[in-house]
Amino acid sequence: MNTPVTSSSLFTDLKSRIEARQARVGIIGMGYVGLPLALLYSEQKFPVTGFDIDRKKVDTLTSGGSYIFRISPEEIQSAKTSGFNATADYARIREMDAIVICVPTPLNEYHEPDLSFITNTAHAVAPHLRAGQIVILESTTYPGTTEEVLVPILEKENRGGLLASRKGAATEREFWVAFSPEREDPGNTAVARHDIPKVIGGLDPQASQIAGALYGSIFRRTVPVSSPAAAEMTKLLENIYRCVNIALVNELKLLCLRMDLNIWEIIDAAATKPFGFHPFYPGPGLGGHCIPVDPFYLSWKAKEFDFHTRFIELAGELNTAMPYHVIASTMGALNRHKKAINGSRILVLGIAYKKDIDDLRESPALTIIELLQKEGAEVSYHDPYFPFVGRGRKYDLQMTRASLDNLGQYDCVLIVTDHSDYDYKKIVNEAKLVVDSRNATRGITSDKIVHC
Ligand SMILES: NC(=O)c1ccc[n+]([C@@H]2O[C@H](COP(=O)([O-])OP(=O)(O)OC[C@H]3O[C@@H](n4cnc5c(N)ncnc54)[C@H](O)[C@@H]3O)[C@@H](O)[C@H]2O)c1
């Protein structure tokens, strides 16, 4: 005799499948967030399927390759032997027990949230949903997205009349929903991924418990909050805190330059205070998928509540001005060498958005290269992670990496990203002029160095 399917049997079944590492985990979006997450679940012996609409990524993973610098092909191959596989076929969503969405959340050209990747994913998942699955959104977004955008599409477009589990939902026809933000810090090797606590907000207590069990099997600590919106807001608070504090030190750097003070020396001294101070560092502008983008998700949403997020706007203004400051400093430095920027040969050193990573997204180096070219400079670049820069969302540079030989041929070497691999002493020795936007040349004394 068949036991009737009830909410509680679905719940206990999924929880015990998670505990036994038998729950099938489907991760949508095999990018910087989704792929490492898939590997974490695979290491813990969960059967994992990666979903991506980018066929090249699916093919690379299927053939045991990698397209992310810090993930070796050997890691993919070892995951494959434990059952990891990749697909572009959404029909396979039905086979999954847990579906984790890690798709991009950029801004559109008007600086407004572009949720199209989330909505496209929801449209694609919905027809294959079945009762007893959990859907978790990890993409950074404004508070309310999970409940106001994701859930309505999943509920409306599934084929079984299923509802997201809230208190009192039709029990045997439900799926669970949660939001759990990604907190990765690319390039940071000091904190292991599983040591980063995972914040979780379920749509109902069961969703929180299931998501907690799932993440609890790969992260040492989970942090439940009361709702998906609270988890969404937690992530934004973290990134806005960074964005505002970086803007503050960027502004103070500009003042210190005028006062002939070294902001880095001052930050290092302040950081010796054992309480109440956390160091942030100035730079040539914000980069990456998160800090320049996420705060504007909140300022957009805030308008719905007649609320203006002034700190976010001010920080955005200050941080956006930094590449222009770098150009002005480079012009000034060349001027002191009796050179106009127009016609000068400039080598931009480092184009990744931060050191030791292979990520170009929103990198200030791209803006700086474009601005230098607009001023008539002859620009080359070097970055160990990028042999070529083609077309991106906002730029089309089509440049090939220059060599580091014969740095004396350039009128100026402009340090934009302070990769650890560079021998800065040698660079300063060989270059005619070095403009340093990162304090990469700390400890080196030379008239050729201009800090900016
Ligand atoms: N990269 C980070 O360090 C980081 C850190 C914290 C949070 N986040 C957030 O995580 C989310 C993902 O970021 P990411 O850096 O991994 O992006 P990414 O661009 O590296 O990867 C996203 C992947 O999703 C795929 N994709 C897009 N639409 C799809 C669809 N409909 N179905 C299946 N696959 C689809 C893309 O092809 C791509 O491979 C974003 O919201 C981002 O803000 C990123």
XYZ file of C-alpha atoms and ligand atoms in Angstrom:
496
model
C 0.000 0.000 0.000
C 1.339 3.469 -0.930
C 1.800 5.918 1.929
C 0.027 9.189 1.095
C 2.427 12.067 0.364
C 2.102 14.728 3.022
C 4.004 17.867 3.738
C 5.628 16.265 6.750
C 6.721 13.168 4.821
C 8.161 15.369 2.059
C 9.940 17.393 4.729
C 11.394 14.458 6.631
C 12.285 12.697 3.386
C 14.241 15.682 2.044
C 15.935 16.318 5.373
C 17.064 12.733 5.686
C 18.259 12.694 2.066
C 20.348 15.779 2.853
C 21.765 14.209 6.005
C 22.661 11.056 4.028
C 24.314 13.197 1.294
C 21.838 11.734 -1.179
C 19.937 14.918 -1.994
C 20.554 15.852 -5.609
C 21.791 19.417 -5.800
C 21.235 21.459 -8.962
C 23.174 24.712 -9.184
C 22.054 27.202 -11.808
C 24.783 29.520 -13.105
C 28.251 27.985 -13.309
C 30.117 31.268 -12.774
C 32.414 32.607 -10.080
C 29.820 31.779 -7.400
C 27.992 28.720 -8.713
C 30.965 26.615 -9.790
C 32.888 26.785 -6.481
C 29.621 26.053 -4.654
C 29.018 23.020 -6.867
C 32.529 21.796 -6.051
C 31.934 22.231 -2.312
C 28.799 20.058 -2.467
C 30.591 17.555 -4.650
C 33.498 17.327 -2.165
C 30.901 16.445 0.472
C 29.694 13.595 -1.765
C 26.409 15.148 -2.852
C 25.366 14.312 -6.415
C 25.643 17.714 -8.130
C 24.463 18.988 -11.507
C 25.516 22.392 -12.790
C 23.083 24.204 -15.102
C 24.199 26.959 -17.440
C 22.858 28.511 -20.638
C 26.442 29.101 -21.788
C 27.155 25.962 -23.811
C 30.869 26.664 -23.869
C 30.967 26.477 -20.070
C 28.905 23.283 -20.050
C 31.194 21.699 -22.672
C 34.343 22.750 -20.810
C 33.064 21.264 -17.546
C 31.851 18.126 -19.294
C 35.289 17.591 -20.765
C 36.894 18.082 -17.331
C 38.226 21.588 -17.997
C 37.992 24.867 -16.105
C 37.538 28.502 -17.184
C 38.160 30.063 -13.768
C 41.829 30.662 -12.994
C 41.770 29.598 -9.355
C 39.869 26.368 -10.115
C 42.118 23.748 -11.669
C 40.913 21.225 -14.278
C 41.988 18.528 -11.772
C 39.341 19.791 -9.313
C 36.669 19.520 -12.000
C 37.866 16.045 -12.964
C 37.847 14.892 -9.368
C 34.291 16.266 -8.942
C 33.284 14.431 -12.104
C 34.453 11.139 -10.660
C 32.129 11.847 -7.707
C 29.219 12.370 -10.104
C 29.386 16.090 -10.870
C 27.972 16.855 -14.302
C 26.938 19.964 -16.223
C 24.003 20.570 -18.528
C 22.046 23.251 -20.378
C 18.893 21.124 -20.230
C 16.355 22.578 -17.803
C 14.179 19.445 -18.014
C 16.702 17.908 -15.625
C 15.546 20.305 -12.880
C 12.869 17.719 -12.114
C 15.525 15.237 -10.974
C 16.908 17.692 -8.393
C 15.989 17.924 -4.709
C 17.586 21.324 -4.149
C 17.913 24.050 -6.770
C 20.326 26.876 -6.023
C 20.247 29.925 -8.304
C 23.552 31.811 -8.789
C 22.909 33.955 -11.862
C 24.132 37.531 -12.435
C 22.353 40.617 -11.091
C 23.874 43.584 -12.948
C 22.599 47.140 -13.384
C 21.092 48.287 -16.664
C 22.309 51.329 -18.573
C 20.182 53.597 -16.369
C 21.849 52.205 -13.225
C 18.709 50.273 -12.268
C 18.513 46.592 -11.211
C 18.496 44.197 -14.136
C 16.649 41.154 -12.813
C 16.298 39.552 -16.234
C 18.715 36.710 -15.371
C 16.647 35.832 -12.294
C 13.319 36.073 -14.107
C 14.629 34.070 -17.086
C 15.844 31.395 -14.695
C 12.489 31.336 -12.893
C 10.621 30.977 -16.217
C 12.928 28.113 -17.171
C 12.704 26.312 -13.799
C 8.953 26.640 -13.183
C 7.668 24.093 -15.741
C 9.926 21.415 -14.202
C 9.181 22.070 -10.531
C 7.785 19.289 -8.404
C 6.490 19.120 -4.851
C 9.111 18.623 -2.173
C 11.918 20.547 -3.855
C 13.663 23.547 -2.339
C 14.598 26.543 -4.481
C 17.237 28.860 -3.048
C 18.254 32.181 -4.555
C 21.870 33.259 -3.930
C 22.169 36.165 -6.381
C 22.643 39.514 -4.646
C 19.505 41.608 -4.942
C 17.176 44.079 -3.208
C 14.963 43.006 -0.293
C 11.740 41.575 -1.636
C 13.074 39.946 -4.810
C 12.584 36.364 -3.632
C 8.995 36.908 -2.531
C 7.915 39.522 -5.070
C 9.695 38.324 -8.200
C 10.907 34.721 -7.933
C 8.044 33.057 -6.053
C 5.181 34.497 -8.197
C 6.790 33.179 -11.413
C 7.456 29.751 -9.895
C 3.901 29.519 -8.570
C 2.221 30.768 -11.731
C 4.188 28.796 -14.284
C 4.624 25.354 -12.734
C 2.509 22.589 -14.213
C 1.199 21.009 -11.030
C -0.550 23.949 -9.361
C 2.199 23.923 -6.747
C 2.559 26.675 -4.166
C 5.539 27.888 -2.231
C 5.342 26.647 1.316
C 4.106 29.394 3.633
C 2.191 28.815 6.818
C -1.043 27.109 5.793
C -0.145 26.267 2.176
C -1.671 23.185 0.544
C 0.670 20.708 2.131
C 1.235 17.966 -0.441
C 1.517 20.512 -3.235
C 4.302 22.636 -2.035
C 7.899 23.483 -2.643
C 10.186 25.421 -0.328
C 11.901 28.713 -1.036
C 14.776 30.518 0.663
C 17.321 33.238 0.033
C 20.940 32.784 1.080
C 23.501 35.347 -0.050
C 26.920 34.490 -1.375
C 29.757 36.043 0.641
C 32.813 35.085 -1.324
C 35.890 37.331 -1.266
C 37.753 36.451 -4.482
C 41.502 36.228 -4.030
C 41.251 35.973 -0.226
C 43.053 32.805 0.753
C 43.077 33.626 4.477
C 39.501 32.428 5.070
C 38.432 29.032 3.756
C 35.089 29.100 1.992
C 33.507 26.679 4.471
C 34.502 29.005 7.332
C 32.382 31.866 5.984
C 29.082 31.719 7.914
C 26.052 31.318 5.654
C 23.055 33.575 6.249
C 19.719 31.935 5.425
C 16.207 33.352 5.233
C 13.455 30.836 4.477
C 9.982 31.729 3.322
C 8.717 29.618 6.218
C 10.378 27.773 9.124
C 10.531 24.492 7.172
C 12.329 26.200 4.284
C 14.822 27.659 6.774
C 15.408 24.255 8.300
C 15.933 22.498 4.988
C 18.215 25.229 3.660
C 20.008 25.168 7.024
C 20.569 21.418 6.753
C 21.771 21.736 3.170
C 24.243 24.561 3.813
C 25.136 23.095 7.207
C 26.646 20.136 5.382
C 29.214 22.342 3.616
C 29.579 25.427 5.839
C 30.704 25.291 9.464
C 28.097 27.814 10.582
C 24.695 28.855 9.325
C 22.942 32.035 10.476
C 19.163 31.882 10.196
C 17.278 35.158 9.799
C 13.545 35.714 9.881
C 12.756 36.018 6.150
C 14.235 36.026 2.640
C 14.039 39.845 2.673
C 16.113 40.013 5.877
C 18.764 37.812 4.227
C 18.673 39.942 1.066
C 19.120 43.103 3.133
C 21.962 41.555 5.166
C 24.013 41.097 2.012
C 23.323 44.661 0.895
C 24.264 46.066 4.306
C 27.620 44.261 4.081
C 28.390 45.614 0.630
C 27.100 49.134 1.296
C 29.286 49.244 4.415
C 32.299 48.475 2.186
C 31.264 50.878 -0.553
C 30.737 53.807 1.846
C 33.958 53.184 3.777
C 36.003 52.898 0.572
C 34.487 56.195 -0.574
C 35.493 57.746 2.746
C 39.148 56.699 2.421
C 39.161 57.712 -1.232
C 38.047 61.190 -0.237
C 40.572 61.368 2.600
C 43.279 60.213 0.183
C 42.561 63.215 -2.051
C 42.902 65.518 0.963
C 46.087 63.764 2.140
C 47.635 64.189 -1.312
C 47.051 67.950 -1.071
C 48.429 68.016 2.470
C 51.447 65.940 1.445
C 50.484 63.129 3.803
C 50.611 59.419 2.991
C 47.107 57.990 3.508
C 48.381 54.385 3.582
C 50.786 55.147 6.426
C 47.904 56.755 8.305
C 45.497 53.861 7.718
C 48.138 51.363 8.882
C 48.710 53.397 12.030
C 44.962 53.709 12.707
C 44.539 49.964 12.173
C 46.697 49.296 15.229
C 43.728 50.439 17.353
C 42.421 47.184 18.804
C 38.759 48.225 18.702
C 36.362 50.457 16.757
C 38.395 50.745 13.545
C 38.433 48.522 10.488
C 40.864 49.497 7.715
C 39.664 50.195 4.173
C 42.044 51.214 1.423
C 41.795 53.798 -1.341
C 42.251 52.882 -4.980
C 41.718 53.902 -8.596
C 37.968 53.224 -8.421
C 35.589 50.434 -7.504
C 35.473 47.205 -9.437
C 33.917 43.771 -9.441
C 30.410 42.477 -9.698
C 29.418 43.528 -6.191
C 30.577 46.753 -4.561
C 29.982 49.128 -7.512
C 26.633 47.494 -8.310
C 24.794 46.159 -5.259
C 24.214 49.412 -3.324
C 22.190 50.741 -6.254
C 19.817 47.797 -5.955
C 18.834 49.213 -2.585
C 18.701 52.873 -3.615
C 16.380 51.865 -6.457
C 14.095 49.890 -4.136
C 14.160 52.650 -1.498
C 12.444 55.053 -3.913
C 9.353 52.879 -3.726
C 9.204 53.951 -0.066
C 9.833 57.683 -0.783
C 13.278 57.211 0.697
C 16.595 58.544 -0.603
C 19.700 56.610 0.348
C 22.052 59.595 0.508
C 25.100 57.730 1.783
C 24.909 55.341 -1.163
C 24.589 58.166 -3.690
C 27.438 60.154 -2.155
C 29.699 57.093 -1.984
C 28.827 56.305 -5.612
C 29.745 59.843 -6.655
C 33.096 59.766 -4.837
C 34.065 56.299 -6.044
C 33.037 56.978 -9.654
C 35.293 60.054 -9.689
C 38.438 58.057 -8.825
C 39.433 56.949 -12.364
C 39.205 60.636 -13.404
C 41.513 61.513 -10.527
C 43.997 58.883 -11.787
C 43.941 60.466 -15.256
C 44.468 63.961 -13.823
C 47.399 62.697 -11.711
C 48.945 60.953 -14.728
C 48.618 64.162 -16.750
C 50.258 66.136 -13.931
C 53.097 63.619 -13.605
C 53.753 63.671 -17.363
C 53.574 67.457 -17.334
C 56.358 67.564 -14.772
C 58.394 65.502 -17.285
C 57.526 68.142 -19.944
C 55.241 65.680 -21.706
C 51.674 66.037 -22.882
C 49.392 63.060 -22.344
C 48.457 63.339 -26.025
C 50.956 61.108 -27.820
C 52.530 59.719 -24.625
C 53.135 55.977 -24.413
C 51.544 54.635 -21.259
C 51.661 51.095 -19.892
C 48.749 50.261 -17.615
C 49.973 47.650 -15.158
C 47.230 45.331 -13.895
C 43.717 45.459 -15.269
C 41.833 42.973 -13.047
C 39.502 44.774 -10.647
C 41.639 43.714 -7.712
C 44.918 41.995 -7.135
C 45.599 38.345 -7.852
C 42.276 37.552 -9.487
C 41.169 36.901 -13.061
C 38.040 39.053 -13.007
C 37.662 42.157 -15.171
C 34.079 43.013 -14.343
C 33.538 46.730 -13.716
C 37.313 47.099 -13.406
C 38.391 50.753 -13.102
C 41.345 49.881 -15.380
C 38.953 49.642 -18.327
C 37.602 53.134 -17.695
C 41.139 54.422 -17.193
C 42.338 52.909 -20.506
C 39.372 54.434 -22.336
C 39.938 57.861 -20.750
C 43.669 57.764 -21.576
C 42.884 56.841 -25.179
C 40.384 59.686 -25.382
C 43.149 62.075 -24.321
C 45.296 60.798 -27.194
C 47.646 58.549 -25.206
C 49.096 55.448 -26.830
C 48.027 52.850 -24.274
C 49.357 49.321 -23.698
C 48.582 47.048 -20.771
C 50.029 44.119 -18.915
C 48.207 41.705 -16.627
C 49.327 38.145 -15.846
C 45.695 36.983 -15.933
C 44.612 38.482 -19.267
C 46.545 37.830 -22.500
C 43.821 39.657 -24.441
C 41.003 42.108 -23.698
C 38.164 42.047 -26.173
C 34.616 43.166 -25.822
C 32.799 43.511 -22.502
C 29.445 44.860 -21.458
C 30.604 48.468 -21.539
C 33.836 48.498 -23.517
C 35.424 47.141 -26.659
C 39.183 47.440 -26.292
C 40.580 44.634 -28.513
C 44.043 44.849 -26.966
C 46.757 42.216 -26.629
C 48.984 42.094 -23.551
C 52.311 43.908 -23.896
C 55.528 42.391 -22.608
C 57.273 43.648 -19.499
C 60.601 43.871 -21.346
C 61.937 47.303 -22.146
C 59.769 49.348 -19.785
C 61.964 52.327 -20.682
C 60.062 52.652 -23.963
C 57.032 54.013 -22.069
C 56.667 57.602 -20.932
C 54.757 56.343 -17.927
C 53.949 53.058 -16.187
C 50.606 53.430 -14.446
C 49.934 50.881 -11.688
C 46.202 50.219 -11.544
C 46.138 46.706 -10.027
C 48.828 45.674 -7.550
C 49.205 41.985 -8.452
C 51.608 40.209 -6.099
C 53.616 38.687 -8.965
C 55.106 41.987 -10.087
C 58.647 42.895 -9.121
C 57.961 46.537 -8.278
C 61.594 47.361 -7.553
C 62.592 46.225 -11.029
C 59.650 48.089 -12.558
C 60.657 51.338 -10.843
C 64.301 50.824 -11.872
C 63.447 50.309 -15.529
C 60.571 52.773 -16.001
C 60.980 56.506 -16.696
C 57.999 57.417 -14.548
C 55.688 55.342 -12.329
C 52.244 56.552 -11.295
C 51.057 54.341 -8.449
C 47.350 54.300 -7.601
C 47.628 51.389 -5.099
C 50.700 52.039 -2.992
C 52.221 48.986 -4.689
C 55.654 50.625 -4.527
C 55.601 50.986 -0.741
C 59.093 50.751 0.696
C 60.737 51.833 -2.568
C 62.223 55.318 -2.645
C 62.588 56.974 -6.047
C 61.896 60.356 -7.633
C 60.254 58.467 -10.469
C 57.296 57.410 -8.293
C 54.172 59.551 -8.130
C 51.494 58.358 -5.704
C 47.954 59.122 -6.701
N 31.667 36.907 -7.992
C 31.615 37.201 -6.712
O 32.637 37.323 -6.074
C 30.288 37.352 -5.981
C 30.330 37.467 -4.580
C 29.124 37.580 -3.911
C 27.930 37.586 -4.605
N 27.921 37.486 -5.967
C 26.622 37.466 -6.642
O 26.379 36.154 -7.137
C 25.634 36.216 -8.353
C 26.372 35.475 -9.457
O 27.614 36.119 -9.693
P 28.814 35.440 -10.459
O 30.004 36.265 -10.137
O 28.877 33.981 -10.203
O 28.344 35.666 -11.981
P 28.975 34.996 -13.282
O 28.667 35.918 -14.399
O 30.395 34.595 -13.030
O 28.166 33.652 -13.467
C 26.822 33.600 -13.728
C 26.545 32.400 -14.609
O 25.136 32.308 -14.779
C 24.889 31.867 -16.102
N 23.506 32.182 -16.436
C 22.954 33.377 -16.732
N 21.646 33.240 -16.952
C 21.359 31.927 -16.806
C 20.165 31.166 -16.906
N 19.005 31.728 -17.195
N 20.253 29.836 -16.682
C 21.441 29.247 -16.384
N 22.583 29.917 -16.273
C 22.541 31.246 -16.476
C 25.944 32.595 -16.918
O 26.134 31.977 -18.177
C 27.153 32.491 -16.008
O 27.905 31.332 -16.257
C 25.432 37.701 -8.636
O 24.209 38.104 -8.115
C 26.545 38.360 -7.844
O 26.217 39.675 -7.479
C 29.077 37.360 -6.664
